[in-house]
PDB file of C-alpha atoms in Angstrom:
ATOM      1  CA  UNK A  34      12.640-140.631  18.134  1.00 86.00           C
ATOM      2  CA  UNK A  35      15.274-142.919  16.598  1.00 87.00           C
ATOM      3  CA  UNK A  36      17.754-140.028  16.406  1.00 87.00           C
ATOM      4  CA  UNK A  37      17.268-139.208  20.097  1.00 87.00           C
ATOM      5  CA  UNK A  38      17.703-142.855  21.130  1.00 86.00           C
ATOM      6  CA  UNK A  39      20.814-143.364  18.985  1.00 85.00           C
ATOM      7  CA  UNK A  40      22.332-140.081  20.250  1.00 84.00           C
ATOM      8  CA  UNK A  41      21.692-141.147  23.842  1.00 83.00           C
ATOM      9  CA  UNK A  42      23.263-144.536  23.194  1.00 82.00           C
ATOM     10  CA  UNK A  43      26.331-142.955  21.583  1.00 81.00           C
ATOM     11  CA  UNK A  44      26.825-140.424  24.414  1.00 82.00           C
ATOM     12  CA  UNK A  45      26.479-143.205  26.975  1.00 82.00           C
ATOM     13  CA  UNK A  46      29.215-145.204  25.240  1.00 82.00           C
ATOM     14  CA  UNK A  47      31.420-142.160  24.544  1.00 85.00           C
ATOM     15  CA  UNK A  48      31.919-140.580  21.124  1.00 88.00           C
ATOM     16  CA  UNK A  49      35.487-140.119  19.870  1.00 88.00           C
ATOM     17  CA  UNK A  50      36.252-136.410  19.469  1.00 91.00           C
ATOM     18  CA  UNK A  51      40.018-136.501  19.015  1.00 91.00           C
ATOM     19  CA  UNK A  52      43.391-137.924  19.964  1.00 90.00           C
ATOM     20  CA  UNK A  53      46.902-136.783  20.770  1.00 91.00           C
ATOM     21  CA  UNK A  54      50.381-138.306  20.960  1.00 90.00           C
ATOM     22  CA  UNK A  55      52.573-137.700  24.037  1.00 88.00           C
ATOM     23  CA  UNK A  56      56.284-138.410  24.376  1.00 87.00           C
ATOM     24  CA  UNK A  57      57.376-140.095  27.598  1.00 82.00           C
ATOM     25  CA  UNK A  58      60.323-141.955  29.076  1.00 79.00           C
ATOM     26  CA  UNK A  59      60.553-144.559  31.809  1.00 76.00           C
ATOM     27  CA  UNK A  60      63.207-142.803  33.917  1.00 75.00           C
ATOM     28  CA  UNK A  61      66.367-140.714  33.724  1.00 78.00           C
ATOM     29  CA  UNK A  62      68.376-143.945  33.852  1.00 80.00           C
ATOM     30  CA  UNK A  63      66.525-145.201  30.739  1.00 77.00           C
ATOM     31  CA  UNK A  64      66.265-142.096  28.518  1.00 77.00           C
ATOM     32  CA  UNK A  65      64.889-143.849  25.397  1.00 79.00           C
ATOM     33  CA  UNK A  66      61.512-142.213  24.696  1.00 82.00           C
ATOM     34  CA  UNK A  67      58.269-143.934  23.817  1.00 86.00           C
ATOM     35  CA  UNK A  68      55.039-142.483  22.469  1.00 88.00           C
ATOM     36  CA  UNK A  69      51.617-142.754  24.109  1.00 87.00           C
ATOM     37  CA  UNK A  70      48.350-142.246  22.254  1.00 88.00           C
ATOM     38  CA  UNK A  71      45.468-140.682  24.183  1.00 88.00           C
ATOM     39  CA  UNK A  72      41.935-140.768  22.764  1.00 89.00           C
ATOM     40  CA  UNK A  73      39.352-138.206  23.897  1.00 90.00           C
ATOM     41  CA  UNK A  74      35.689-139.226  24.262  1.00 89.00           C
ATOM     42  CA  UNK A  75      32.567-137.122  24.836  1.00 88.00           C
ATOM     43  CA  UNK A  76      30.007-138.420  27.364  1.00 87.00           C
ATOM     44  CA  UNK A  77      26.826-137.087  28.963  1.00 82.00           C
ATOM     45  CA  UNK A  78      28.832-135.931  31.962  1.00 85.00           C
ATOM     46  CA  UNK A  79      31.838-134.459  30.165  1.00 85.00           C
ATOM     47  CA  UNK A  80      35.024-135.428  28.363  1.00 88.00           C
ATOM     48  CA  UNK A  81      37.294-138.360  29.234  1.00 86.00           C
ATOM     49  CA  UNK A  82      40.885-138.937  28.074  1.00 84.00           C
ATOM     50  CA  UNK A  83      41.859-142.589  27.629  1.00 84.00           C
ATOM     51  CA  UNK A  84      45.403-143.858  27.144  1.00 80.00           C
ATOM     52  CA  UNK A  85      45.154-146.517  24.444  1.00 78.00           C
ATOM     53  CA  UNK A  86      48.638-147.635  23.426  1.00 74.00           C
ATOM     54  CA  UNK A  87      52.356-146.999  23.659  1.00 78.00           C
ATOM     55  CA  UNK A  88      54.737-147.495  20.770  1.00 81.00           C
ATOM     56  CA  UNK A  89      58.455-147.138  20.193  1.00 84.00           C
ATOM     57  CA  UNK A  90      58.071-144.683  17.273  1.00 84.00           C
ATOM     58  CA  UNK A  91      55.773-141.732  16.721  1.00 85.00           C
ATOM     59  CA  UNK A  92      54.652-143.126  13.343  1.00 88.00           C
ATOM     60  CA  UNK A  93      53.499-146.370  14.981  1.00 87.00           C
ATOM     61  CA  UNK A  94      51.606-144.445  17.661  1.00 85.00           C
ATOM     62  CA  UNK A  95      49.911-142.262  15.041  1.00 85.00           C
ATOM     63  CA  UNK A  96      48.884-145.296  13.000  1.00 86.00           C
ATOM     64  CA  UNK A  97      47.201-147.032  15.972  1.00 84.00           C
ATOM     65  CA  UNK A  98      43.480-146.360  15.965  1.00 84.00           C
ATOM     66  CA  UNK A  99      40.944-145.222  18.510  1.00 84.00           C
ATOM     67  CA  UNK A 100      37.538-146.915  18.640  1.00 81.00           C
ATOM     68  CA  UNK A 101      34.737-144.610  17.476  1.00 82.00           C
ATOM     69  CA  UNK A 102      32.748-145.601  20.606  1.00 80.00           C
ATOM     70  CA  UNK A 103      34.450-146.364  23.926  1.00 78.00           C
ATOM     71  CA  UNK A 104      34.159-149.972  25.113  1.00 75.00           C
ATOM     72  CA  UNK A 105      32.589-149.242  28.500  1.00 72.00           C
ATOM     73  CA  UNK A 106      29.351-147.264  28.872  1.00 70.00           C
ATOM     74  CA  UNK A 107      28.820-144.632  31.576  1.00 67.00           C
ATOM     75  CA  UNK A 108      25.433-146.023  32.634  1.00 68.00           C
ATOM     76  CA  UNK A 109      25.571-149.773  33.131  1.00 64.00           C
ATOM     77  CA  UNK A 110      22.595-152.076  33.392  1.00 61.00           C
ATOM     78  CA  UNK A 111      22.433-153.926  36.681  1.00 62.00           C
ATOM     79  CA  UNK A 112      21.799-157.609  36.468  1.00 63.00           C
ATOM     80  CA  UNK A 113      20.097-159.578  39.207  1.00 64.00           C
ATOM     81  CA  UNK A 114      22.139-162.508  40.478  1.00 63.00           C
ATOM     82  CA  UNK A 115      20.725-165.828  39.365  1.00 63.00           C
ATOM     83  CA  UNK A 116      19.242-168.110  42.009  1.00 59.00           C
ATOM     84  CA  UNK A 117      20.784-171.260  40.538  1.00 53.00           C
TER      85      UNK A 117
END
């Protein structure tokens, strides 16, 4: 039972399954490249790619980390507004 609950919690938050580094540039007028790190998370309803950071060198982008669980869950609890 605990394994099922913890697996459900993890898939609701998104489990890190990989990352990649992309090279980009702002425009043709500013050709200096920068590097974007994308983290890939597995959810109940599929896979989501999240852009996490951009750095001036590839080494800096590779050294930035992805969270093992994504910050925002897929299913959110609804809270009743307080009557204060």
